[in-house]
Coordinates of C-alpha atoms and ligand atoms in Angstrom, one line a residue:
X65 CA 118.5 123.1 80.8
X66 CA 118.4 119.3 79.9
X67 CA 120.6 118.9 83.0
X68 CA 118.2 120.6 85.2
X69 CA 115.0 119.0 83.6
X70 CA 115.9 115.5 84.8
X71 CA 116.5 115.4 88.5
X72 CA 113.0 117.2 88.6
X73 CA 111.4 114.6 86.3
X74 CA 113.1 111.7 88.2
X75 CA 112.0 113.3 91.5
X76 CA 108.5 113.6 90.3
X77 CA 108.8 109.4 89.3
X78 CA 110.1 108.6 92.2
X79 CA 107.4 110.5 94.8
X80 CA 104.9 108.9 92.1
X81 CA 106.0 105.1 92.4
X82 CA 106.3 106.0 96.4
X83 CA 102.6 107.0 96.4
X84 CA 101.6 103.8 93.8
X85 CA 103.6 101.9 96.6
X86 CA 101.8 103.1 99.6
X87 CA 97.9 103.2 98.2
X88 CA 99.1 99.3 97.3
X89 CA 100.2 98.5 100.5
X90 CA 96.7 99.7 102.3
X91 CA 94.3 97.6 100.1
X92 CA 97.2 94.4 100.3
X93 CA 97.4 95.0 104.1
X94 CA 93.7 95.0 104.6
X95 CA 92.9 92.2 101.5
X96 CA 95.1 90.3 103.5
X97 CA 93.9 90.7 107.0
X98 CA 90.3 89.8 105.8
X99 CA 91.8 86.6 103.5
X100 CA 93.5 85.3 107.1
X101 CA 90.2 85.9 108.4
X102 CA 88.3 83.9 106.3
X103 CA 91.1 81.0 106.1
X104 CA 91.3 80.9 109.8
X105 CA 87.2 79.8 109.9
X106 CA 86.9 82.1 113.1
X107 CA 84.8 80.6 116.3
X108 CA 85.4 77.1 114.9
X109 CA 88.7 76.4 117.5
X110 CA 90.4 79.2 120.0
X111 CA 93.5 78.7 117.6
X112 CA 91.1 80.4 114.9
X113 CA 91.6 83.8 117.0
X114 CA 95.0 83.9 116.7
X115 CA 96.0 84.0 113.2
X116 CA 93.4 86.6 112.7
X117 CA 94.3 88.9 115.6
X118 CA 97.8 88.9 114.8
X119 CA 97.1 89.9 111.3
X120 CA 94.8 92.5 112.8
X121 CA 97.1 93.8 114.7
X122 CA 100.8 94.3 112.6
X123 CA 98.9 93.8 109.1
X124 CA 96.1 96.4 109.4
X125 CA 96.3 98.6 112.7
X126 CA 100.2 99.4 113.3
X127 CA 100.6 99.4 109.3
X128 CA 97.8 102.0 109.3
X129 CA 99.0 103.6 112.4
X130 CA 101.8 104.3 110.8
X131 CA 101.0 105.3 107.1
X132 CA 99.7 108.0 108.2
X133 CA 102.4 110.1 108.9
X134 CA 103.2 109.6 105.1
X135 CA 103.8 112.4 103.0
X136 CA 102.6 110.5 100.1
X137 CA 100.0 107.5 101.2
X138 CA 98.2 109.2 104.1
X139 CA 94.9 109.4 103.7
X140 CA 94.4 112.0 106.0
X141 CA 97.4 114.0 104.6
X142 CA 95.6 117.4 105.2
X143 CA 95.0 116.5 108.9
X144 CA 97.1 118.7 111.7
X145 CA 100.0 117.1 113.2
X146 CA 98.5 116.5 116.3
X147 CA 95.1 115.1 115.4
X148 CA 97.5 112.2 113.2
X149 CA 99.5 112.3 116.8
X150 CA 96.1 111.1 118.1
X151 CA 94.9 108.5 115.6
X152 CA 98.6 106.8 115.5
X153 CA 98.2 106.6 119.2
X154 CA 94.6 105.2 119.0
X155 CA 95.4 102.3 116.4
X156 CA 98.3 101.5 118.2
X157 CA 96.5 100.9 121.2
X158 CA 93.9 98.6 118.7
X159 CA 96.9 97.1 117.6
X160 CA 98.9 96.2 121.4
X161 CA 95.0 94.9 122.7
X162 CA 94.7 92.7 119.4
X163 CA 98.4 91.3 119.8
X164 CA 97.7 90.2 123.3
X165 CA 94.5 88.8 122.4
X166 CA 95.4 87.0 119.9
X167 CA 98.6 85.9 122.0
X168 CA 96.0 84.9 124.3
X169 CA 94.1 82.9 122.1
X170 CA 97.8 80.5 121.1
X171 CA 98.6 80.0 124.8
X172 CA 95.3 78.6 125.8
X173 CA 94.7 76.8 122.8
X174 CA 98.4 75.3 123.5
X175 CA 97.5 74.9 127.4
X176 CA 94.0 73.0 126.6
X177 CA 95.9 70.3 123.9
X178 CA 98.6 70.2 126.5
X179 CA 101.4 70.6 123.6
X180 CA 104.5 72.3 125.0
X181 CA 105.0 76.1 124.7
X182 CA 107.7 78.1 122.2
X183 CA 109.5 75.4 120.6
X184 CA 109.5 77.0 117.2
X185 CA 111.0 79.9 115.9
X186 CA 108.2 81.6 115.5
X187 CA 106.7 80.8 118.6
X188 CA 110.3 82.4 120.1
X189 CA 110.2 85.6 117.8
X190 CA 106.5 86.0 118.7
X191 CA 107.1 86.1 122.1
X192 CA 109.5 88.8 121.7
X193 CA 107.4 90.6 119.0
X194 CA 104.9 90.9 121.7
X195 CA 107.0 92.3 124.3
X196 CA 108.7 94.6 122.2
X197 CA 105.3 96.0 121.0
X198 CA 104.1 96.5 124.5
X199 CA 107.8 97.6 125.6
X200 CA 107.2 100.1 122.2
X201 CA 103.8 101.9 123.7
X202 CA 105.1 102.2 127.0
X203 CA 108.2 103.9 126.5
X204 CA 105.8 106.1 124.0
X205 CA 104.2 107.8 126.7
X206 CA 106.9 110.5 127.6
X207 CA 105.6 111.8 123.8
X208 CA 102.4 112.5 125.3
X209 CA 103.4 113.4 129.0
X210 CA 107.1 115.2 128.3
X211 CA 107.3 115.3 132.3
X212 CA 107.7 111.5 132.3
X213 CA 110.8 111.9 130.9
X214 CA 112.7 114.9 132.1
X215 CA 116.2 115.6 130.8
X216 CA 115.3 114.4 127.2
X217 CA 114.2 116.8 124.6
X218 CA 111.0 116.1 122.9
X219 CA 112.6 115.9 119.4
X220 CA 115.2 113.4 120.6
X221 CA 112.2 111.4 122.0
X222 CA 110.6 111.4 118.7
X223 CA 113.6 110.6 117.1
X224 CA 114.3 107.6 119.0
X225 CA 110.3 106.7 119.3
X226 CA 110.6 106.2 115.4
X227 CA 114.0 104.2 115.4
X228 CA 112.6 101.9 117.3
X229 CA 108.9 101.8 116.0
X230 CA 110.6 100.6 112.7
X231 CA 112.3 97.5 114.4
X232 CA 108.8 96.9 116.3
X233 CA 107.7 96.6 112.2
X234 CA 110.2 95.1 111.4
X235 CA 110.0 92.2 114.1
X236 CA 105.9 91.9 113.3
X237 CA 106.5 91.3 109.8
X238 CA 109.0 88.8 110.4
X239 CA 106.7 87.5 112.9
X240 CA 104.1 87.0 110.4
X241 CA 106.1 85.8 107.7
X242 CA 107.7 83.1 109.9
X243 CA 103.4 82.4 111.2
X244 CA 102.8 81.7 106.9
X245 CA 105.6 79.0 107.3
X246 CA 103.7 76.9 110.0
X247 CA 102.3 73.4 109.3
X248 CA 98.8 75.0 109.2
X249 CA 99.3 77.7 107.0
X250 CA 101.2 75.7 104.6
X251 CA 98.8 72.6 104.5
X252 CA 96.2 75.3 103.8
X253 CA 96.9 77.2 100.9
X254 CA 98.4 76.3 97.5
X255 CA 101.9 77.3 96.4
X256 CA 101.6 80.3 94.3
X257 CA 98.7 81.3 97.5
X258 CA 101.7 81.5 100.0
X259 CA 104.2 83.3 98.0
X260 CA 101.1 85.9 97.5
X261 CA 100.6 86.0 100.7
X262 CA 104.8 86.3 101.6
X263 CA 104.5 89.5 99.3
X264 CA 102.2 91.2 102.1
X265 CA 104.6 91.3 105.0
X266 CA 107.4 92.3 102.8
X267 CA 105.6 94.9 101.0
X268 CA 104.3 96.6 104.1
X269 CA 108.0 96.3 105.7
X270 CA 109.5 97.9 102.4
X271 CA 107.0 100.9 102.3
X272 CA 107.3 101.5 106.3
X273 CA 111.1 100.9 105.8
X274 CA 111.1 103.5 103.4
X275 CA 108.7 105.9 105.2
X276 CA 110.5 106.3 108.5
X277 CA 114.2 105.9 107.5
X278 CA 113.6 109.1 105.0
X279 CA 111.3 111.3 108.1
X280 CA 114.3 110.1 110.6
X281 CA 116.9 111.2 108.0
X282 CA 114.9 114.3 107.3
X283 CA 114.5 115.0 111.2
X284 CA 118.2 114.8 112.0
X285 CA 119.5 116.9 109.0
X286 CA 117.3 119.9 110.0
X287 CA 118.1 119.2 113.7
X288 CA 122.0 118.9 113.9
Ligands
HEM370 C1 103.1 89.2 114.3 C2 102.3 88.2 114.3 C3 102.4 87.0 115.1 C4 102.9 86.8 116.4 C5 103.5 87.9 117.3 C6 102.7 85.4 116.8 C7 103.1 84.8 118.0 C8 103.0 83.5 118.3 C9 103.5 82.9 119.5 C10 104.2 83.6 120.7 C11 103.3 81.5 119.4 C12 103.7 80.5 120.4 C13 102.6 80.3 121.5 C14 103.0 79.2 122.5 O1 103.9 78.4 122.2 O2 102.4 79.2 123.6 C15 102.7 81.3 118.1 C16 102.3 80.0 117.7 C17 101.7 79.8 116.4 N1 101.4 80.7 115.5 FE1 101.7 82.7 115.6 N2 102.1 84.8 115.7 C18 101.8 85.7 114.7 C19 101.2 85.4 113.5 C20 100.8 84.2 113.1 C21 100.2 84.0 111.8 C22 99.8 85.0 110.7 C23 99.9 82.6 111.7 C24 99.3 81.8 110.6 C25 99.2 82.2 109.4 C26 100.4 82.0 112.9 C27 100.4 80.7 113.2 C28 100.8 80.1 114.4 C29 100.8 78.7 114.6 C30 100.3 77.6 113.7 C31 101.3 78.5 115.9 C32 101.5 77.1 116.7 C33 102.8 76.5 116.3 C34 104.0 77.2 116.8 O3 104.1 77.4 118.1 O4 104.8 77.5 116.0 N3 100.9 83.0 113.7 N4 102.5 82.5 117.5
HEM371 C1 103.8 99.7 119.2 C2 103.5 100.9 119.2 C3 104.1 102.0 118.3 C4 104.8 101.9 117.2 C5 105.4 100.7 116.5 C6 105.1 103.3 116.7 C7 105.8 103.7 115.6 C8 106.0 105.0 115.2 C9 106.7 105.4 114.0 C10 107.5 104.4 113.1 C11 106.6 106.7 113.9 C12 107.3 107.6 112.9 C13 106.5 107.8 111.6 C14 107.1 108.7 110.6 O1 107.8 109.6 111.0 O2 106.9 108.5 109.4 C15 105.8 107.2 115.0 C16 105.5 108.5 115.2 C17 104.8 109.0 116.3 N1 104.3 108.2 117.4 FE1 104.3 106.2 117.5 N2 104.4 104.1 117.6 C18 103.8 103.4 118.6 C19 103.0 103.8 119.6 C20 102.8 105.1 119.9 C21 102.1 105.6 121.1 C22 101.4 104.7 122.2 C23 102.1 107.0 121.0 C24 101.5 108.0 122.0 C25 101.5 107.9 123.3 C26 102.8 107.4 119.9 C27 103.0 108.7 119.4 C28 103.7 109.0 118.3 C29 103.8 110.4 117.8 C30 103.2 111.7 118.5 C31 104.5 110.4 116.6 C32 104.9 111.5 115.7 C33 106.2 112.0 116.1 C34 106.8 113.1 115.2 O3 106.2 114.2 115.3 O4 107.7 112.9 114.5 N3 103.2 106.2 119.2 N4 105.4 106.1 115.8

């Protein structure tokens, strides 16, 4: 009896500290979307656009876009599968328009002080942040149109659409960490500010880590 009692009990903690985790990481995701917003002073330079429309875009939208499929932390858990099929595919599209903008936003800025482009590791990772997201929603399509992609099954398609939706997450949080380690984030915030601010990224990419790998797991056991 004492033996069966506990793997429910632990079940029940761990489901409840994956729920605590998730409602967290929507009100840190969006705190810190509007904080980069305000620290960014927008209008005052065309640089000002693009700290804020990156953190639109991975931060809020594709975080969003994809809590939603989460058993736990979706807040439109009682939704069909379909209508979250829909939203997912409308923040994403928020989130691809807001990466290019804000992508944008750093070329021009770059262009107009005539400094040279991606010479920093971030500027390099961004770069391929960017065309992996855009790379990401193309190859996304078949999901919607099957025909596009004849031969493949939809639930291989899905399978592989989430693999490689978690490294598109993956590479925007690094993305964004590696943006908080520039010259002008650091000069503008106070030490225990940035470390605060590290803790978004990596929260988000532990929660969505968590999410998918145990939906992908989940997928393949009941499929093979
Ligand atoms: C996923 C999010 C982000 C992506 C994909 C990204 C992408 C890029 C790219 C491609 C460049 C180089 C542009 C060029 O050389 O023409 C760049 C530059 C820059 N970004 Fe970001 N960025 C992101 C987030 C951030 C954030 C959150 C900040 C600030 C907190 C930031 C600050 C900067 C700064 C200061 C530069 C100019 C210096 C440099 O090239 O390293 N970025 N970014
Ligand atoms: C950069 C863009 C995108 C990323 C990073 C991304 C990422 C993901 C991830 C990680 C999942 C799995 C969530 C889970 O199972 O917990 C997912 C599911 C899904 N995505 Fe995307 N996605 C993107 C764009 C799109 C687009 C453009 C469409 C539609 C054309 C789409 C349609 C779907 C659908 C229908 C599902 C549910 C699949 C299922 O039933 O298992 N996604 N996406």
């Amino acid at each position: 009896m004492a033996h069966k009692k506990q793997p429910e009990s632990e079940s029940r903690l761990y489901a409840f500290i994956r729920k605590a985790s998730a409602v967290l990481t929507h009100f840190v995701c969006f705190g810190f979307t509007v904080f980069i917003a305000l620290l960014s002073r927008l209008g005052t330079s065309w640089f000002s656009w693009h700290p804020f429309f990156m953190t639109l875009a991975f931060s809020f939208f594709m975080t969003e876009a994809i809590l939603l499929f989460s058993p736990e932390g979706s807040p439109i858990k009682s939704f069909s599968h379909s209508t979250k099929g829909g939203i997912h595919r409308l923040l994403q599209g928020l989130c691809v328009s807001c990466a290019v903008l804000g992508f944008a936003a750093i070329f021009y800025n770059k262009h107009l002080i005539d400094k040279p482009h991606f010479t920093s590791w971030h500027g390099l990772l961004g770069l391929l942040t960017i065309c992996v997201v855009v790379a990401q929603s193309l190859a996304a399509m078949p999901l919607s149109y099957p025909s596009l992609a004849k031969g493949w099954s939809l639930a291989k398609l899905k399978r592989y659409h989430a693999a490689s939706g978690l490294i598109t997450y993956l590479l925007g949080s690094a993305s964004l960490l590696l943006g908080l380690c520039s010259v002008w984030f650091t000069a503008s915030v106070r030490e225990y500010t940035w470390y605060l601010s590290a803790l978004c990224p990596a929260l988000g990419a532990f929660v969505i880590m968590n999410q998918v790998s145990r939906s992908y797991m989940a997928k393949k056991r009941f499929q093979s």
